Amino acid sequence: MAISSAKGSPKAPTLPLPSPKAPPGYPDLYGKRREISRLHMLEREISFLEEELKSSEGFQPASRCCKEIDDFVMAKADPLLPTRKKEKSRSRRFWKWLCCTPCSTLCSCLCCCCCCEPRCCDGCSKHLSLPSCSCCQYLRQCSCKCLTPATNCCRGSKSRCCKGSCGCQNCCIPPSCNSCPCLSCCSCKCSCSCTCPTCPKVPQNCCCTNTKSCWNPCCCYSC
Amino acid sequence: MSLSQPKMSVAELKERHLAATDTLNNLKQRLNHTRRSLLDTDLAGYARSQGKSPVTFGPTDLVCCRTLQGHTGKVYSLDWTSERNRIVSASQDGRLIVWNALTRQKIHAIKLPCAWVMATAFSPTGQSITCGGLDSVCSIFNLNSATDKDGNLPVSRTLCGHKGYISSCQYVPDEDTHLITGSGDQTCVLWDITTGLKTSVFGGEFQSGHTADVLSISINESNSRMFASGSCDTTARLWDTRMASRAVRTFHGHEGDVNSVKLFPDGNRFGTGSEDGTCRLFDIRTGHQLQVYCQKHSDNETPPVTSITFSISGRLLFAGYTNGDCYVWDTLLAKVVLNLGSLQDSHEGRISCLGLAADGSALCTGSWDTNLKIWAFGGHRRMI
């Protein structure tokens, strides 16, 4: 604002008129640091690729990798492959032929245990003809579905016949197991009594295993 | 000018960013060009040139020998022991079950603190099992521990630290004290179980690694310092546990999430299974993509691959799919030789997990139909 000066005194400088200014530009540090970080990562990726490009000069062609795979695969025995091999031992072939008679559809012994381990099928052999045996290296135990009544099936050789997966419903003699559809009831102590009245969808084998509590939440009673 | 000094403007930084991206793309092109020049054949082409005949299965060669029933929810993961034919399975019903695979008996039924389990594994000695899932922690159970008053096996150790779900876990071979996890937080972690602490983190915010969820890991049995990982970022990566700062190599090729990775039995290759419906075989030393396994369907739909494994020789590649198929591929000739999903007693739902027995004599499949099934060679070996 101009100030009128008195007669003879010098004039004061005129202040500029105030004018609104844009707010100062705050540095976008977060965005900048983010950009720096991205650039770091890119430059790191570049150095990795440069290394890889250099090392790729010494790479072998794919055909050599394929040969390595082929050699490895052909050299290694594989139990899941249907191989056809010449049997060297005549007596072994004879034993297999003797052992393996045509299968009765009534007994589904799933593996060659009848041939390889005759004692496995002792429990079944009284009642059922031996099935044809294929060499199932994996399954060493027979799963014999005994069609004769439980007492016959399980009598005497109960522990063998019913081991694990016997279909005998009443394998275990104690009556408390009659209502317990345990698949492995022969190996349990047969003290379970399981009922699941409010759980219609619970499968039959939900009940007790061994003597432990029924693990399925629908099975309410402990053994 | 050091990037650590914020003297460059954002505009300059963006310019450098563009230049670096150009350099990166240029290098990638050169690398791809070099790789293509080395890809003189694929595995099937090589096998055909050697006069290989495809594997042929008779109708009863591979059969379902056992069905393990007991879960009341989808099965998500399974693992075999290295001996004694036991299997552990993890299910959406919130339980782990340890099975005797021969007798179908349930040896343990473990109620989990968190029902949303996604992965499980047996320790090399078979004394412990581990599992993890949406709770982002890995729980360890000692199978020799006494059960609590409710009959449950207690958690013996909890491994905390992931910031996302646990998608996969595996013990380091021959070491009950170390395991590796893959996670939705884009990292893999090597854990020391004794201390409960992370030994190494592979990938993540400050290191070069996957840029999306890790879905699967597989440790090299021949060299346990190497492991492969598969991710939603469509890549598989190879890691050296001695160098966590970056992957040894990144494998591109898939067009969708890599849901499953598995080391090939010779330890120098690995297979992958993907959301894009293909399986691929990669060489770990050269990075070559040696084979693509893709089965065209009549409706042009290719269901995603959920899980893969190799037979003990590597000749067979087993791949489970979301539509319930389980293809058996002839690895050498890239042909489907059998579909377990079309056999008698096959699963009625998605195949979610696969595992081969330690001696290679049986395959176990897990499914969303709540069952596990064991497949073994049931055919005749004819004498000639």
XYZ file of N, CA, C and O in Angstrom, chain B residues 125-304:
720
model
N 11.197 -91.349 8.921
C 11.193 -92.534 9.796
C 9.787 -93.061 10.019
O 9.610 -94.140 10.581
N 8.778 -92.288 9.617
C 7.404 -92.714 9.848
C 6.917 -92.474 11.265
O 5.816 -92.887 11.632
N 7.724 -91.778 12.066
C 7.346 -91.543 13.462
C 6.456 -90.318 13.625
O 5.746 -90.188 14.618
N 6.539 -89.414 12.662
C 5.771 -88.166 12.766
C 5.036 -87.886 11.470
O 5.410 -88.384 10.409
N 4.007 -87.065 11.610
C 3.342 -86.550 10.428
C 3.175 -85.060 10.585
O 3.136 -84.533 11.696
N 3.082 -84.381 9.463
C 2.890 -82.950 9.481
C 1.702 -82.606 8.604
O 1.332 -83.375 7.710
N 1.077 -81.487 8.887
C -0.014 -81.037 8.037
C -0.125 -79.524 8.143
O 0.364 -78.903 9.101
N -0.767 -78.949 7.135
C -0.980 -77.506 7.148
C -2.128 -77.164 6.231
O -2.542 -77.975 5.400
N -2.629 -75.947 6.363
C -3.752 -75.545 5.526
C -4.053 -74.080 5.679
O -3.141 -73.250 5.748
N -5.326 -73.758 5.752
C -5.741 -72.359 5.767
C -5.383 -71.632 7.059
O -5.473 -70.410 7.126
N -4.972 -72.374 8.066
C -4.555 -71.708 9.305
C -3.151 -71.127 9.196
O -2.667 -70.494 10.133
N -2.483 -71.390 8.053
C -1.141 -70.845 7.784
C -0.055 -71.387 8.705
O 1.040 -70.834 8.754
N -0.359 -72.426 9.446
C 0.677 -73.024 10.291
C 0.833 -74.489 9.925
O -0.092 -75.122 9.399
N 2.019 -74.993 10.237
C 2.317 -76.394 9.997
C 2.305 -77.094 11.354
O 3.048 -76.698 12.256
N 1.469 -78.105 11.495
C 1.380 -78.817 12.776
C 2.077 -80.162 12.642
O 1.937 -80.846 11.633
N 2.819 -80.495 13.687
C 3.548 -81.762 13.690
C 2.941 -82.667 14.758
O 2.657 -82.209 15.876
N 2.716 -83.913 14.415
C 2.190 -84.895 15.373
C 3.182 -86.040 15.495
O 3.624 -86.588 14.480
N 3.505 -86.386 16.735
C 4.362 -87.548 16.967
C 3.443 -88.749 17.184
O 2.639 -88.769 18.132
N 3.549 -89.726 16.324
C 2.617 -90.854 16.378
C 2.839 -91.756 17.581
O 2.009 -92.616 17.868
N 3.948 -91.567 18.256
C 4.210 -92.372 19.447
C 3.757 -91.679 20.728
O 3.906 -92.230 21.821
N 3.218 -90.477 20.578
C 2.786 -89.755 21.782
C 1.537 -90.391 22.374
O 0.759 -91.039 21.665
N 1.350 -90.141 23.653
C 0.123 -90.601 24.292
C -1.019 -89.682 23.893
O -0.814 -88.481 23.693
N -2.185 -90.245 23.780
C -3.333 -89.412 23.410
C -3.842 -88.658 24.631
O -3.579 -89.048 25.771
N -4.560 -87.574 24.358
C -5.099 -86.802 25.485
C -6.385 -87.462 25.991
O -6.778 -88.536 25.521
N -7.048 -86.786 26.906
C -8.221 -87.408 27.540
C -9.364 -87.644 26.564
O -10.238 -88.466 26.803
N -9.346 -86.914 25.451
C -10.389 -87.130 24.443
C -9.986 -88.166 23.408
O -10.703 -88.386 22.434
N -8.838 -88.757 23.622
C -8.374 -89.758 22.663
C -7.693 -89.171 21.454
O -7.444 -89.873 20.472
N -7.402 -87.861 21.479
C -6.754 -87.217 20.338
C -5.251 -87.163 20.526
O -4.746 -87.006 21.643
N -4.562 -87.253 19.421
C -3.108 -87.100 19.454
C -2.795 -85.608 19.553
O -3.318 -84.814 18.774
N -1.960 -85.203 20.506
C -1.693 -83.764 20.639
C -0.705 -83.278 19.576
O 0.085 -84.054 19.050
N -0.750 -81.979 19.306
C 0.231 -81.370 18.406
C 1.549 -81.286 19.166
O 1.596 -80.756 20.271
N 2.618 -81.798 18.559
C 3.895 -81.775 19.286
C 4.698 -80.521 18.940
O 5.555 -80.097 19.713
N 4.433 -79.924 17.812
C 5.144 -78.701 17.424
C 4.296 -77.963 16.404
O 3.649 -78.596 15.576
N 4.314 -76.643 16.498
C 3.621 -75.821 15.504
C 4.637 -74.902 14.846
O 5.410 -74.233 15.542
N 4.639 -74.884 13.548
C 5.574 -74.029 12.812
C 4.796 -72.822 12.291
O 3.983 -72.933 11.377
N 5.058 -71.686 12.921
C 4.331 -70.456 12.572
C 5.256 -69.497 11.843
O 6.444 -69.421 12.161
N 4.689 -68.755 10.919
C 5.500 -67.745 10.247
C 5.023 -67.427 8.849
O 5.277 -66.351 8.323
N 4.337 -68.375 8.227
C 3.802 -68.062 6.900
C 2.702 -67.025 7.023
O 1.964 -66.987 8.014
N 2.592 -66.202 5.984
C 1.547 -65.181 5.971
C 0.405 -65.583 5.054
O -0.437 -64.770 4.685
N 0.419 -66.824 4.661
C -0.654 -67.314 3.811
C -0.833 -68.798 4.057
O -0.080 -69.419 4.819
N -1.798 -69.379 3.385
C -2.105 -70.791 3.630
C -0.945 -71.691 3.238
O -0.125 -71.347 2.393
N -0.904 -72.846 3.884
C 0.084 -73.862 3.541
C -0.535 -74.736 2.455
O -1.563 -75.381 2.684
N 0.082 -74.769 1.282
C -0.474 -75.555 0.183
C 0.196 -76.917 0.076
O -0.394 -77.860 -0.466
N 1.436 -76.996 0.561
C 2.187 -78.238 0.385
C 3.273 -78.333 1.441
O 3.759 -77.308 1.940
N 3.623 -79.569 1.767
C 4.684 -79.750 2.750
C 5.368 -81.082 2.479
O 4.735 -82.038 2.014
N 6.642 -81.120 2.761
C 7.394 -82.360 2.590
C 8.598 -82.340 3.504
O 9.288 -81.303 3.613
N 8.855 -83.469 4.169
C 10.059 -83.580 4.976
C 11.267 -83.705 4.055
O 11.189 -84.329 2.986
N 12.379 -83.150 4.509
C 13.633 -83.347 3.781
C 14.007 -84.824 3.911
O 13.971 -85.370 5.032
N 14.320 -85.501 2.811
C 14.624 -86.932 2.878
C 15.710 -87.219 3.909
O 16.686 -86.488 4.023
N 15.489 -88.275 4.657
C 16.433 -88.735 5.685
C 16.621 -87.761 6.839
O 17.579 -87.880 7.590
N 15.754 -86.786 6.948
C 15.868 -85.845 8.076
C 14.494 -85.640 8.699
O 13.658 -84.936 8.145
N 14.311 -86.198 9.865
C 13.036 -85.967 10.548
C 12.957 -84.568 11.131
O 11.911 -84.170 11.629
N 14.075 -83.847 11.083
C 14.124 -82.548 11.764
C 13.938 -81.360 10.842
O 13.929 -80.222 11.307
N 13.825 -81.586 9.555
C 13.649 -80.465 8.628
C 12.547 -80.769 7.638
O 12.420 -81.899 7.165
N 11.772 -79.757 7.349
C 10.782 -79.916 6.296
C 10.648 -78.612 5.519
O 11.080 -77.550 5.980
N 10.067 -78.738 4.336
C 9.867 -77.569 3.481
C 8.374 -77.409 3.228
O 7.666 -78.398 3.016
N 7.920 -76.173 3.294
C 6.513 -75.871 3.030
C 6.406 -74.922 1.848
O 7.310 -74.132 1.579
N 5.288 -75.017 1.140
C 4.950 -74.044 0.101
C 3.703 -73.325 0.555
O 2.835 -73.926 1.205
N 3.592 -72.047 0.216
C 2.510 -71.262 0.801
C 1.857 -70.299 -0.170
O 2.452 -69.880 -1.176
N 0.641 -69.921 0.201
C -0.086 -68.900 -0.536
C 0.535 -67.520 -0.398
O 0.158 -66.600 -1.129
N 1.521 -67.376 0.493
C 2.183 -66.075 0.625
C 3.340 -65.933 -0.366
O 4.180 -65.043 -0.245
N 3.405 -66.858 -1.355
C 4.357 -66.809 -2.465
C 5.760 -67.291 -2.093
O 6.674 -67.186 -2.909
N 5.893 -67.822 -0.884
C 7.218 -68.276 -0.474
C 7.227 -69.768 -0.199
O 6.185 -70.400 -0.004
N 8.442 -70.307 -0.178
C 8.680 -71.636 0.381
C 9.578 -71.410 1.592
O 10.387 -70.479 1.597
N 9.434 -72.274 2.571
C 10.248 -72.110 3.778
C 10.840 -73.448 4.172
O 10.159 -74.483 4.127
N 12.122 -73.415 4.529
C 12.791 -74.580 5.120
C 12.754 -74.383 6.626
O 13.212 -73.355 7.135
N 12.199 -75.352 7.339
C 12.008 -75.244 8.789
C 12.935 -76.181 9.539
O 13.181 -77.310 9.089
N 13.370 -75.715 10.695
C 14.040 -76.582 11.655
C 12.973 -76.962 12.684
O 12.523 -76.119 13.470
N 12.567 -78.214 12.661
C 11.452 -78.616 13.516
C 11.848 -78.609 14.988
O 11.035 -78.335 15.855
N 13.107 -78.872 15.242
C 13.561 -78.930 16.640
C 13.349 -77.587 17.341
O 12.897 -77.537 18.481
N 13.666 -76.508 16.625
C 13.519 -75.177 17.224
C 12.192 -74.537 16.848
O 11.762 -73.573 17.482
N 11.572 -75.036 15.808
C 10.335 -74.412 15.340
C 10.563 -73.157 14.529
O 9.629 -72.412 14.260
N 11.818 -72.913 14.135
C 12.142 -71.666 13.444
C 12.422 -71.896 11.964
O 12.743 -72.996 11.539
N 12.306 -70.801 11.213
C 12.624 -70.873 9.784
C 14.141 -70.902 9.619
O 14.844 -70.095 10.213
N 14.619 -71.806 8.799
C 16.043 -71.812 8.459
C 16.275 -70.906 7.255
O 17.217 -70.129 7.215
N 15.389 -71.035 6.250
C 15.525 -70.202 5.048
C 14.145 -69.911 4.485
O 13.231 -70.721 4.611
N 14.044 -68.738 3.852
C 12.814 -68.356 3.152
C 13.161 -68.184 1.683
O 14.099 -67.441 1.349
N 12.438 -68.845 0.829
C 12.721 -68.808 -0.605
C 11.654 -67.954 -1.290
O 10.494 -68.329 -1.357
N 12.094 -66.816 -1.792
C 11.175 -65.881 -2.419
C 10.662 -64.892 -1.401
O 11.212 -64.736 -0.317
N 9.611 -64.194 -1.756
C 9.044 -63.232 -0.823
C 9.339 -61.813 -1.239
O 9.836 -61.534 -2.324
N 9.083 -60.914 -0.312
C 9.089 -59.497 -0.630
C 10.468 -58.985 -1.056
O 10.596 -58.171 -1.953
N 11.492 -59.464 -0.398
C 12.810 -58.876 -0.647
C 13.726 -59.769 -1.463
O 14.892 -59.480 -1.623
N 13.169 -60.874 -1.929
C 14.012 -61.785 -2.682
C 13.314 -62.142 -3.975
O 12.112 -62.019 -4.097
N 14.098 -62.635 -4.896
C 13.544 -63.003 -6.188
C 12.868 -64.357 -6.058
O 13.487 -65.317 -5.628
N 11.616 -64.452 -6.378
C 10.929 -65.726 -6.255
C 9.598 -65.691 -6.963
O 9.376 -64.883 -7.871
N 8.731 -66.589 -6.559
C 7.411 -66.641 -7.180
C 6.661 -65.336 -6.943
O 6.845 -64.677 -5.906
N 5.830 -65.031 -7.925
C 5.057 -63.795 -7.825
C 3.588 -64.071 -7.573
O 2.744 -63.192 -7.735
N 3.296 -65.310 -7.220
C 1.927 -65.669 -6.837
C 2.009 -66.892 -5.924
O 3.097 -67.391 -5.642
N 0.863 -67.359 -5.501
C 0.804 -68.466 -4.525
C 1.637 -69.662 -4.978
O 1.590 -70.036 -6.148
N 2.352 -70.236 -4.048
C 3.038 -71.501 -4.310
C 2.045 -72.616 -4.018
O 1.420 -72.640 -2.951
N 1.894 -73.527 -4.964
C 0.875 -74.575 -4.817
C 1.455 -75.949 -4.533
O 0.749 -76.823 -4.038
N 2.719 -76.148 -4.874
C 3.261 -77.492 -4.751
C 4.773 -77.438 -4.644
O 5.402 -76.542 -5.217
N 5.343 -78.376 -3.904
C 6.801 -78.494 -3.858
C 7.171 -79.966 -3.987
O 6.366 -80.854 -3.677
N 8.393 -80.200 -4.426
C 8.886 -81.570 -4.508
C 10.389 -81.540 -4.295
O 11.110 -80.824 -4.992
N 10.851 -82.301 -3.308
C 12.272 -82.311 -2.984
C 12.953 -83.435 -3.757
O 12.395 -84.529 -3.914
N 14.156 -83.160 -4.210
C 14.934 -84.132 -4.976
C 15.453 -85.213 -4.042
O 16.216 -84.928 -3.116
N 15.032 -86.455 -4.254
C 15.467 -87.550 -3.381
C 16.963 -87.822 -3.562
O 17.641 -88.246 -2.638
N 17.472 -87.563 -4.797
C 18.892 -87.826 -5.072
C 19.782 -86.738 -4.484
O 20.940 -86.979 -4.175
N 19.255 -85.543 -4.373
C 20.045 -84.423 -3.851
C 19.097 -83.540 -3.066
O 18.433 -82.662 -3.612
N 19.031 -83.779 -1.774
C 17.970 -83.154 -0.978
C 18.161 -81.658 -0.784
O 17.335 -81.009 -0.166
N 19.238 -81.110 -1.338
C 19.390 -79.649 -1.276
C 18.611 -78.957 -2.385
O 18.507 -77.737 -2.409
N 18.116 -79.735 -3.320
C 17.378 -79.142 -4.437
C 15.912 -79.481 -4.304
O 15.543 -80.616 -3.966
N 15.079 -78.500 -4.575
C 13.661 -78.784 -4.634
C 13.016 -77.893 -5.683
O 13.545 -76.832 -6.038
N 11.893 -78.378 -6.177
C 11.152 -77.617 -7.189
C 9.854 -77.128 -6.586
O 9.300 -77.752 -5.664
N 9.370 -76.018 -7.097
C 8.097 -75.474 -6.634
C 7.260 -75.084 -7.837
O 7.793 -74.723 -8.898
N 5.944 -75.172 -7.689
C 5.021 -74.754 -8.742
C 4.088 -73.705 -8.192
O 3.734 -73.753 -7.006
N 3.668 -72.786 -9.038
C 2.948 -71.618 -8.528
C 1.824 -71.162 -9.438
O 1.759 -71.519 -10.624
N 0.983 -70.336 -8.863
C -0.081 -69.681 -9.636
C 0.484 -68.688 -10.640
O -0.258 -68.220 -11.521
N 1.765 -68.357 -10.544
C 2.350 -67.426 -11.518
C 2.725 -68.137 -12.823
O 3.429 -67.574 -13.655
N 2.262 -69.365 -12.973
C 2.443 -70.226 -14.155
C 3.862 -70.756 -14.337
O 4.153 -71.390 -15.350
N 4.731 -70.479 -13.381
C 6.094 -70.993 -13.514
C 6.360 -72.073 -12.481
O 5.663 -72.194 -11.471
N 7.397 -72.841 -12.801
C 7.988 -73.725 -11.797
C 9.389 -73.188 -11.559
O 10.003 -72.604 -12.457
N 9.867 -73.349 -10.347
C 11.225 -72.862 -10.034
C 11.990 -73.948 -9.321
O 11.423 -74.757 -8.579
N 13.276 -73.891 -9.574
C 14.189 -74.827 -8.921
C 14.967 -74.051 -7.886
O 15.460 -72.954 -8.154
N 15.096 -74.603 -6.686
C 15.766 -73.923 -5.586
C 16.901 -74.770 -5.043
O 16.832 -76.001 -5.030
N 17.908 -74.076 -4.550
C 19.002 -74.708 -3.812
C 18.867 -74.190 -2.378
O 18.871 -72.982 -2.147
N 18.742 -75.095 -1.420
C 18.496 -74.651 -0.041
C 19.659 -73.857 0.523
O 19.523 -73.184 1.539
N 20.815 -73.921 -0.148
C 21.962 -73.131 0.330
C 21.920 -71.704 -0.189
O 22.709 -70.861 0.214
N 20.974 -71.441 -1.103
C 20.913 -70.103 -1.687
C 19.467 -69.674 -1.799
O 18.806 -69.926 -2.800
N 19.012 -69.048 -0.746
C 17.596 -68.711 -0.697
C 17.268 -67.415 -1.418
O 16.115 -67.103 -1.649
N 18.302 -66.655 -1.774
C 18.050 -65.311 -2.303
C 17.397 -65.336 -3.677
O 16.752 -64.371 -4.076
N 17.586 -66.410 -4.405
C 17.004 -66.445 -5.743
C 16.848 -67.901 -6.163
O 17.556 -68.782 -5.680
N 15.967 -68.133 -7.111
C 15.799 -69.472 -7.655
C 16.985 -69.799 -8.552
O 17.537 -68.912 -9.199
N 17.351 -71.055 -8.591
C 18.422 -71.501 -9.482
C 17.983 -71.297 -10.931
O 18.743 -70.839 -11.782
N 16.736 -71.631 -11.181
C 16.205 -71.498 -12.536
C 14.692 -71.380 -12.480
O 14.064 -71.937 -11.576
N 14.157 -70.651 -13.439
C 12.706 -70.507 -13.564
C 12.278 -71.173 -14.866
O 12.929 -70.999 -15.907
N 11.222 -71.937 -14.798
C 10.766 -72.716 -15.948
C 9.424 -72.183 -16.422
O 8.435 -72.224 -15.686
N 9.443 -71.675 -17.625
C 8.232 -71.120 -18.226
C 7.658 -72.126 -19.212
O 8.343 -73.028 -19.682
N 6.403 -71.943 -19.539
C 5.790 -72.809 -20.551
C 4.304 -72.999 -20.307
O 3.498 -72.941 -21.227
N 3.975 -73.217 -19.042
C 2.551 -73.426 -18.738
C 1.766 -72.141 -18.953
O 2.320 -71.036 -18.850
N 0.484 -72.336 -19.208
C -0.389 -71.181 -19.429
C -1.396 -71.017 -18.300
O -2.353 -70.255 -18.431
N -1.178 -71.746 -17.245
C -2.063 -71.623 -16.094
C -1.300 -71.996 -14.836
O -0.112 -72.337 -14.893
N -2.002 -71.959 -13.725
C -1.369 -72.309 -12.444
C -0.675 -73.664 -12.543
O -1.213 -74.597 -13.134
N 0.478 -73.752 -11.938
C 1.168 -75.040 -11.850
C 0.729 -75.675 -10.540
O 1.184 -75.297 -9.459
N -0.191 -76.618 -10.641
C -0.798 -77.192 -9.444
C 0.057 -78.249 -8.781
O -0.106 -78.519 -7.586
N 0.923 -78.880 -9.553
C 1.673 -80.010 -9.006
C 3.046 -80.086 -9.653
O 3.175 -79.868 -10.867
N 4.058 -80.352 -8.845
C 5.401 -80.619 -9.377
C 5.894 -81.917 -8.738
O 5.535 -82.237 -7.603
N 6.705 -82.645 -9.492
C 7.257 -83.887 -8.951
C 8.589 -84.160 -9.617
O 8.686 -84.150 -10.856
N 9.611 -84.395 -8.808
C 10.914 -84.719 -9.374
C 10.856 -86.072 -10.061
O 10.223 -87.018 -9.588
N 11.527 -86.162 -11.208
C 11.639 -87.420 -11.936
C 12.577 -88.333 -11.147
O 13.480 -87.846 -10.470
N 12.392 -89.657 -11.229
C 13.209 -90.557 -10.403
C 14.723 -90.402 -10.567
O 15.472 -90.711 -9.648
N 15.184 -89.923 -11.717
C 16.652 -89.801 -11.875
C 17.200 -88.531 -11.227
O 18.409 -88.332 -11.179
N 16.330 -87.680 -10.737
C 16.777 -86.487 -10.035
C 17.251 -85.355 -10.926
O 17.618 -84.292 -10.433
N 17.259 -85.535 -12.240
C 17.725 -84.475 -13.136
C 16.614 -83.844 -13.951
O 16.867 -82.950 -14.757
N 15.423 -84.307 -13.751
C 14.260 -83.752 -14.448
C 13.126 -83.615 -13.445
O 13.202 -84.182 -12.351
N 12.127 -82.867 -13.802
C 10.913 -82.864 -12.994
C 9.699 -82.666 -13.876
O 9.801 -82.113 -14.980
N 8.562 -83.154 -13.381
C 7.312 -83.003 -14.113
C 6.427 -81.981 -13.434
O 6.574 -81.688 -12.239
N 5.513 -81.429 -14.204
C 4.561 -80.460 -13.675
C 3.172 -80.804 -14.190
O 3.020 -81.400 -15.265
N 2.163 -80.420 -13.426
C 0.775 -80.553 -13.867
C 0.085 -79.222 -13.651
O 0.302 -78.576 -12.615
N -0.727 -78.814 -14.589
C -1.206 -77.431 -14.562
C -2.698 -77.279 -14.789
O -3.389 -78.173 -15.304
N -3.157 -76.105 -14.423
C -4.541 -75.691 -14.657
C -4.830 -75.649 -16.149
O -5.992 -75.757 -16.552
N -3.789 -75.517 -16.976
C -4.005 -75.464 -18.427
C -4.266 -76.849 -19.017
O -4.402 -77.008 -20.223
N -4.312 -77.864 -18.161
C -4.665 -79.209 -18.624
C -3.493 -80.034 -19.132
O -3.682 -81.162 -19.562
N -2.298 -79.467 -19.100
C -1.136 -80.204 -19.598
C -0.198 -80.578 -18.460
O -0.185 -79.939 -17.407
N 0.583 -81.614 -18.734
C 1.737 -81.928 -17.883
C 2.965 -81.652 -18.734
O 2.906 -81.763 -19.967
N 4.044 -81.308 -18.094
C 5.286 -81.044 -18.837
C 6.459 -81.648 -18.099
O 6.409 -81.835 -16.872
N 7.492 -81.923 -18.880
C 8.716 -82.482 -18.308
C 9.840 -81.504 -18.604
O 10.053 -81.125 -19.755
N 10.540 -81.097 -17.567
C 11.631 -80.127 -17.704
C 12.945 -80.750 -17.249
O 12.958 -81.586 -16.343
N 14.030 -80.277 -17.864
C 15.369 -80.707 -17.445
C 15.923 -79.648 -16.495
O 15.946 -78.467 -16.835
N 16.391 -80.070 -15.318
C 16.767 -79.054 -14.329
C 18.114 -78.423 -14.618
O 18.379 -77.307 -14.211
N 18.963 -79.139 -15.350
C 20.305 -78.578 -15.578
C 20.306 -77.578 -16.722
O 21.053 -76.606 -16.709
N 19.466 -77.831 -17.731
C 19.473 -76.946 -18.892
C 18.233 -76.066 -18.959
O 18.210 -75.072 -19.677
N 17.184 -76.433 -18.267
C 15.949 -75.671 -18.354
C 15.081 -76.056 -19.540
O 14.014 -75.480 -19.739
N 15.519 -77.028 -20.320
C 14.741 -77.410 -21.509
C 13.384 -77.972 -21.112
O 13.270 -78.740 -20.153
N 12.383 -77.593 -21.887
C 11.076 -78.250 -21.750
C 11.121 -79.442 -22.695
O 11.114 -79.269 -23.916
N 11.211 -80.640 -22.147
C 11.480 -81.819 -22.956
C 10.217 -82.441 -23.541
O 10.295 -83.140 -24.551
N 9.079 -82.250 -22.901
C 7.869 -82.874 -23.406
C 6.647 -82.195 -22.818
O 6.662 -81.767 -21.672
N 5.604 -82.143 -23.648
C 4.292 -81.685 -23.192
C 3.348 -82.870 -23.281
O 3.336 -83.587 -24.292
N 2.584 -83.092 -22.232
C 1.618 -84.203 -22.219
C 0.226 -83.590 -22.226
O -0.227 -83.037 -21.224
N -0.420 -83.694 -23.375
C -1.716 -83.035 -23.533
C -2.644 -83.957 -24.284
O -2.292 -84.447 -25.366
N -3.802 -84.198 -23.740
C -4.760 -85.072 -24.396
C -5.918 -84.229 -24.869
O -6.606 -83.601 -24.063
N -6.114 -84.213 -26.180
C -7.230 -83.435 -26.715
C -8.528 -84.189 -26.472
O -8.604 -85.396 -26.701
N -9.524 -83.478 -26.014
C -10.839 -84.074 -25.826
C -11.749 -83.669 -26.976
O -11.502 -82.667 -27.644
N -12.832 -84.437 -27.149
C -13.733 -84.171 -28.277
C -14.390 -82.816 -28.139
O -14.707 -82.155 -29.120
N -14.610 -82.389 -26.897
C -15.274 -81.093 -26.706
C -14.270 -79.951 -26.571
O -14.633 -78.846 -26.168
N -13.020 -80.237 -26.882
C -11.941 -79.239 -26.796
C -11.678 -78.702 -25.403
O -10.948 -77.745 -25.233
N -12.326 -79.309 -24.426
C -12.070 -78.903 -23.046
C -10.914 -79.746 -22.511
O -10.864 -80.942 -22.739
N -10.009 -79.100 -21.824
C -8.925 -79.864 -21.200
C -9.020 -79.635 -19.700
O -8.657 -78.565 -19.224
N -9.520 -80.615 -18.976
C -9.679 -80.403 -17.533
C -8.323 -80.198 -16.870
O -7.329 -80.792 -17.286
N -8.275 -79.357 -15.870
C -7.018 -79.080 -15.185
C -6.424 -80.329 -14.544
O -7.141 -81.224 -14.107
